[in-house]
XYZ file of C-alpha atoms in Angstrom:
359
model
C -49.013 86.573 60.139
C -50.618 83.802 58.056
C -53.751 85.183 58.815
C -53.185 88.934 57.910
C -54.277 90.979 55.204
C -52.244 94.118 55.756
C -50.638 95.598 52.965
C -47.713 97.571 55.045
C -44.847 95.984 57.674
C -42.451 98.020 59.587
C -39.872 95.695 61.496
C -37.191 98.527 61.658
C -36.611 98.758 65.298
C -35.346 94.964 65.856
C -34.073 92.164 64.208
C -35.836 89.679 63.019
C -35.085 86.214 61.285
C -37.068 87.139 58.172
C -36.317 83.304 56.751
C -38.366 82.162 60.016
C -41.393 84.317 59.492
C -44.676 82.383 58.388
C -44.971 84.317 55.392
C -48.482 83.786 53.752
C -48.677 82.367 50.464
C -50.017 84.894 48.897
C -48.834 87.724 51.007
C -50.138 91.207 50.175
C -47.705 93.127 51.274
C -46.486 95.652 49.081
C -44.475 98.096 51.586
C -41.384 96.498 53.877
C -38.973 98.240 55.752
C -36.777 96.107 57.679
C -33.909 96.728 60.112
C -31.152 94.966 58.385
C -30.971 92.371 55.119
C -28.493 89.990 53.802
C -28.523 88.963 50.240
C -29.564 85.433 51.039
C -32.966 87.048 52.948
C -33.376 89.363 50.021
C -33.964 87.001 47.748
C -36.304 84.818 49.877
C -38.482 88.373 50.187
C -38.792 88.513 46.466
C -39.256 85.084 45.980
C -42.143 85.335 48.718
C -43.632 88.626 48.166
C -45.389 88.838 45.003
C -46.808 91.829 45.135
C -43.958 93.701 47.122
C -43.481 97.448 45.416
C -41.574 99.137 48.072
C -38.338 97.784 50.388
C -36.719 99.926 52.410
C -33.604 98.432 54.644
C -32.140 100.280 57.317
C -28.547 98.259 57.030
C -27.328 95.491 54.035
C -24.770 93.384 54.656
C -22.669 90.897 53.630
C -20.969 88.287 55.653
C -17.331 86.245 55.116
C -18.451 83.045 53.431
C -19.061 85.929 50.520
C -23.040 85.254 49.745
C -23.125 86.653 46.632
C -20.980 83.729 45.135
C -23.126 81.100 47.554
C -26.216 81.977 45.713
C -27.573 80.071 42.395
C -26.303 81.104 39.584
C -29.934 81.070 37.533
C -30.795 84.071 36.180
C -33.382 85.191 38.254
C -34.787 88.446 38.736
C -38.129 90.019 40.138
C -40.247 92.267 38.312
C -42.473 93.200 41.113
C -40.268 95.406 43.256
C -40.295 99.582 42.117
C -39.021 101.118 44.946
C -35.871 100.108 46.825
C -33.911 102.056 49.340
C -30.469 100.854 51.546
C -29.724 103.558 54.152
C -26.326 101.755 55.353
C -23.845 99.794 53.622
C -20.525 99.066 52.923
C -21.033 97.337 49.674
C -18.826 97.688 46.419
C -20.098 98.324 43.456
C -19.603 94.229 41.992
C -22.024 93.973 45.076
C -24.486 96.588 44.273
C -24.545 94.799 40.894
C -25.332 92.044 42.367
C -28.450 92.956 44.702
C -30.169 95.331 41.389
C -29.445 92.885 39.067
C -32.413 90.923 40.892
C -35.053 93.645 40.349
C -34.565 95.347 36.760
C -38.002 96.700 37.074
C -36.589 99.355 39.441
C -38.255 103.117 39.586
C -36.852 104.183 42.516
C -33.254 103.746 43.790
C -31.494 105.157 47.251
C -28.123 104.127 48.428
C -26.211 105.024 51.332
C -22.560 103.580 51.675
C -20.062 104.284 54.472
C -16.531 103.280 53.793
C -13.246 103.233 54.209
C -11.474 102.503 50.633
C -12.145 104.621 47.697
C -12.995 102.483 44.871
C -15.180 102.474 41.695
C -18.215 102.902 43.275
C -17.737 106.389 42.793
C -17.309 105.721 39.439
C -20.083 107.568 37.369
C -19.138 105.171 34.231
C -19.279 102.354 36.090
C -22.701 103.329 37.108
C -24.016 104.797 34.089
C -22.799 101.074 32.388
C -24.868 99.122 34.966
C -28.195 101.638 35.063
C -28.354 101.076 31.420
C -27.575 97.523 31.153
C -29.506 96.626 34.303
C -32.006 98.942 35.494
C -33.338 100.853 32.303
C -36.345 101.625 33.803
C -35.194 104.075 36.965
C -36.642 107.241 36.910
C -35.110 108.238 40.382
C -31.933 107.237 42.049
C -30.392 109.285 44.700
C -27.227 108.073 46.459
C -24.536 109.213 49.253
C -21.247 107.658 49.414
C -18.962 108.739 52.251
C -15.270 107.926 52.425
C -12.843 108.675 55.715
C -9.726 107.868 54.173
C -6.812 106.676 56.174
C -3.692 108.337 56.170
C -1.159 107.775 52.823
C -4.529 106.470 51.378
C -3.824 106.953 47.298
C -7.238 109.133 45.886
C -8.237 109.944 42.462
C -8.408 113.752 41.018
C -11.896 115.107 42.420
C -12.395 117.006 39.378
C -11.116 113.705 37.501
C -13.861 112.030 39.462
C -16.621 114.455 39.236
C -15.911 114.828 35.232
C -17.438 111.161 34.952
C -20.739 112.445 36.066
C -20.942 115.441 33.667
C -21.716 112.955 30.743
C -25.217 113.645 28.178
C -26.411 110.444 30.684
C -26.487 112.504 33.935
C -26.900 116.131 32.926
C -29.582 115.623 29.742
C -31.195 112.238 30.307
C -31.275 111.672 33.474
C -30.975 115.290 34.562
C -29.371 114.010 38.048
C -26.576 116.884 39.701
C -23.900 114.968 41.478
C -21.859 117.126 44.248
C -18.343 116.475 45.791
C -17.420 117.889 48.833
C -14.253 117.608 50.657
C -13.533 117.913 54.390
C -9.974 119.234 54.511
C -9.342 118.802 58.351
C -10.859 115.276 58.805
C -9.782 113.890 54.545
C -13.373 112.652 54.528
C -14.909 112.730 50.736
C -18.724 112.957 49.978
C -20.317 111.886 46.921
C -23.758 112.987 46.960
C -27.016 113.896 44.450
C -28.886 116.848 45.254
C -31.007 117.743 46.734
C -31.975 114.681 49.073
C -29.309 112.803 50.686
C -27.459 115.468 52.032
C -30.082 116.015 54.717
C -29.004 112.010 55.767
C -25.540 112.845 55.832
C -26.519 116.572 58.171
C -28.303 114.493 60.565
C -24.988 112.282 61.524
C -23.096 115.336 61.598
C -25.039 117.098 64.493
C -22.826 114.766 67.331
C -20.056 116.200 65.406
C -21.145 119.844 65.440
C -22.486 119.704 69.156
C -18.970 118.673 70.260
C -17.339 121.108 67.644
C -19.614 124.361 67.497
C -18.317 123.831 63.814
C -18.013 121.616 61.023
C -14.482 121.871 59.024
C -14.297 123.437 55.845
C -15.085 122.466 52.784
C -13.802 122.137 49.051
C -17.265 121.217 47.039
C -17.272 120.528 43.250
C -20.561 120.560 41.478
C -21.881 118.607 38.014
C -23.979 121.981 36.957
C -25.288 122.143 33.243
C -24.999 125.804 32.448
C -27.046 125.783 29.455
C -29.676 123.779 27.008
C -26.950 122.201 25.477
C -24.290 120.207 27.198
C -21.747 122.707 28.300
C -21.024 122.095 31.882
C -18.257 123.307 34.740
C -16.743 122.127 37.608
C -18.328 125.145 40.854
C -16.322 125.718 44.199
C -18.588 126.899 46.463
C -16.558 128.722 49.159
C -18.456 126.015 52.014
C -21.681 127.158 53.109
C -23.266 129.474 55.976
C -25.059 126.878 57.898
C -22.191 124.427 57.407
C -18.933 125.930 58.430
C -17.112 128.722 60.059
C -13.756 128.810 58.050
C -12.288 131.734 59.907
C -11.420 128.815 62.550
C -9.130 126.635 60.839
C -5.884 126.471 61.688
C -3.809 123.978 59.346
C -5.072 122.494 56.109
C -3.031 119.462 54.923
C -3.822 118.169 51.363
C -0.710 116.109 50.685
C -0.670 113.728 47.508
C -4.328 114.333 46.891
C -3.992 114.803 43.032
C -5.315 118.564 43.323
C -3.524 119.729 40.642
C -3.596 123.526 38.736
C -7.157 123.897 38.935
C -7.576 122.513 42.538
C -4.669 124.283 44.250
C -6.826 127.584 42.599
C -10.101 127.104 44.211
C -7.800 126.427 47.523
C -6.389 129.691 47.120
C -9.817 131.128 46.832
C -11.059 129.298 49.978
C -8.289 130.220 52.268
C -8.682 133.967 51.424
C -11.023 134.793 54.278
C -9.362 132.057 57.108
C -7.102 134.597 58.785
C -6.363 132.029 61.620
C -4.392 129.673 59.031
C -0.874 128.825 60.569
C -0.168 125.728 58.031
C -0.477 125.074 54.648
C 0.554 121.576 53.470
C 0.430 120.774 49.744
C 2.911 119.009 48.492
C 3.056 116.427 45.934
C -0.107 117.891 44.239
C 1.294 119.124 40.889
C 0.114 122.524 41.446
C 2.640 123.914 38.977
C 3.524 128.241 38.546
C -0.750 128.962 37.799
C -1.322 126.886 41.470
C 2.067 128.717 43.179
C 0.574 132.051 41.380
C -2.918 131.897 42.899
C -1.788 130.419 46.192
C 0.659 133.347 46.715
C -2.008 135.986 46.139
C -3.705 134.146 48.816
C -0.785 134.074 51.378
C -0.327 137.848 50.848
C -3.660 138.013 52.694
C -2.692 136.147 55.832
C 0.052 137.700 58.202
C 0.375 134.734 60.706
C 1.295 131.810 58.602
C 4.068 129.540 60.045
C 4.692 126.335 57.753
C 4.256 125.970 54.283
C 4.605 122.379 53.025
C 4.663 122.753 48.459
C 7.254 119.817 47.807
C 7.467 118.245 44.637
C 4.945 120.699 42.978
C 6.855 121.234 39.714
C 6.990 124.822 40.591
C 9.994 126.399 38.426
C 11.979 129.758 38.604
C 8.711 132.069 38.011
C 6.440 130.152 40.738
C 8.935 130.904 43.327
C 9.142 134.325 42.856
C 5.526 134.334 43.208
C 6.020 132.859 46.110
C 8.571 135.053 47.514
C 6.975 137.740 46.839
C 4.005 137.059 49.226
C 6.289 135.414 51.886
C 8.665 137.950 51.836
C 6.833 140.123 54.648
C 6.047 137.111 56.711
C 8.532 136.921 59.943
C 6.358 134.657 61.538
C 7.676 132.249 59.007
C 9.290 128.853 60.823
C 9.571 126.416 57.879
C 9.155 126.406 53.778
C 9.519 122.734 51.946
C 10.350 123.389 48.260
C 11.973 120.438 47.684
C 11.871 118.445 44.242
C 10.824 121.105 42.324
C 12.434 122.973 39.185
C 14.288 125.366 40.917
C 17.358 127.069 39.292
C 19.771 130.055 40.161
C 17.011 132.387 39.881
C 14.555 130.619 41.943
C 17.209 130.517 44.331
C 17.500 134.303 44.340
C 14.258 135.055 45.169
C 14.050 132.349 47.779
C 17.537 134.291 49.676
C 15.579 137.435 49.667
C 12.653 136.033 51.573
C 15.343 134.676 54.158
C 16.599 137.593 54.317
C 14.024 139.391 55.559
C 12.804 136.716 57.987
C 15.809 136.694 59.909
């Protein structure tokens, strides 16, 4: 190693103590990829790689004695390093702070995170704060976050969420799309730009298809400027043909997810076309009469449908006869939760029609 000239090292396939590595003094490497990095050996790579452009790791991590507080607290930072790319992580975003704020020269940025709590690294202000602050010189920066949240797990609005990445930053000056998708069956939530990282996330899911025929389907919100000027929507696209096969899910259960009017809308228009849907679980959303409106036009469409969950919906008098209206034919029907809404004497009406006829 002393002796080498080589400007390219690829130590990817095992691990390596990159601290014990004779590095030469003045090393002329310029490309590293590396199987996994803690904080402590990334800073001994930029301290001893001058002319180091490009660093690709494979996993960063972070261990319990919490090295990003062990380190010194100079301001240091590296002006060599363009490119940098972390395929697998579970960092935060005070963490990701942490690791760019070394390297403000940055061109090039891809993340990759895998976890379990939803937090502000999906924040797009957060972000846009630290891009400008820290790394005003990225040109590039493509990211997937992944969340499989546990169950009673409190999440954000995903239009809420999306919204911060529909700022002049994203859409005009950076011109990066951000997309959302959400996996009803499995409550897994994608953050992703396009069109790159996706392809990552495709290549995990084939296990998961293989053993499934299928992946589940999918609620996806898009960041798409529709004009010159900064005009932009929130798109549902109804999953995708490569992706899913909707016409096999069977229950759909989106309790307390913050889905709102709008949300419990482009539900309505996904479960159209799933003919094999038996439950429908949607309470404490805040759908309100548009949501019960829309949702009931859907239900009208499906014959088989056995449990419908809208608690605590604030769905008044005129939602439930919506409602009743598409149940009303349904004899397959086994349970309906209305409870804590705004339902009065008329609501009540409509809802002893509906048992009426499913008796």
């Amino acid at each position: 190693m002393v002796q080498s000239h080589f400007r390219k090292l690829c130590l990817a396939e095992s691990h390596y103590n990159i601290m014990r590595i004779p590095w030469p003094d003045r090393c002329t490497i310029t490309f590293l990829t590396i199987k996994s990095c803690s904080l402590e050996e990334y800073n001994f790579l930029l301290q001893h790689l001058a002319y180091l452009r490009t660093f690709i790791t494979t996993k960063f991590i972070t261990d319990t004695s919490n090295q990003l507080n062990s380190l010194p607290s100079v301001s240091a930072y590296y002006s060599q390093l363009m490119s940098l790319m972390i395929l697998n992580s579970s960092l935060s975003i005070t963490e990701f702070e942490s690791i760019l704020s070394l390297t403000p020269s940055l061109v090039k940025l891809k993340l990759i995170s895998y976890r379990s709590n939803f937090d502000s690294i999906t924040n797009g202000s957060d972000w846009e704060y630290l891009i400008r602050n820290t790394l005003s010189s990225l040109r590039t920066f493509e990211f997937f976050f992944s969340y499989t949240l546990r169950k009673g797990t409190d999440t954000e609005d995903l239009t809420l969420m999306i919204d911060r990445f529909r700022t002049s930053f994203w859409l005009q000056e950076k011109k990066w799309i951000i997309t959302c998708d959400y996996f009803l069956t499995r409550n897994t939530i994608n953050l992703y730009t396009t069109p790159t990282c996706p392809k990552d996330f495709e290549k995990k899911m084939e296990p998961i298809k293989w053993m499934y025929g299928s992946l589940p389907c999918i609620i996806r919100f898009k960041s798409l400027p529709i004009d010159d000027k900064f005009n932009s929507n929130i798109h549902l696209l109804r999953g995708t043909d490569d992706a899913i096969q909707s016409q096999t899910i069977r229950n759909i259960d989106l309790e307390n997810n913050g889905i709102g009017e709008d949300g419990a809308i482009r539900i309505a228009e996904g479960i159209k076309s799933i003919k094999t849907l038996t439950g429908l679980n949607l309470g404490k959303n805040q759908i309100g009469i548009r949501g019960a409106k829309y949702l009931s036009n859907a239900l009208q469409q499906n014959m088989i449908i056995n449990h419908v969950y809208l608690e605590d919906n604030q769905i008044c008098d005129e939602g439930v006869g919506f409602l009743a209206e598409a149940l009303k034919s349904h004899t397959t029907l086994v349970s309906l939760h209305l409870g804590s809404n705004k339902i009065g004497i008329t609501g009540t009406q409509y809802l002893s029609n509906v048992l009426r006829n499913n008796t």
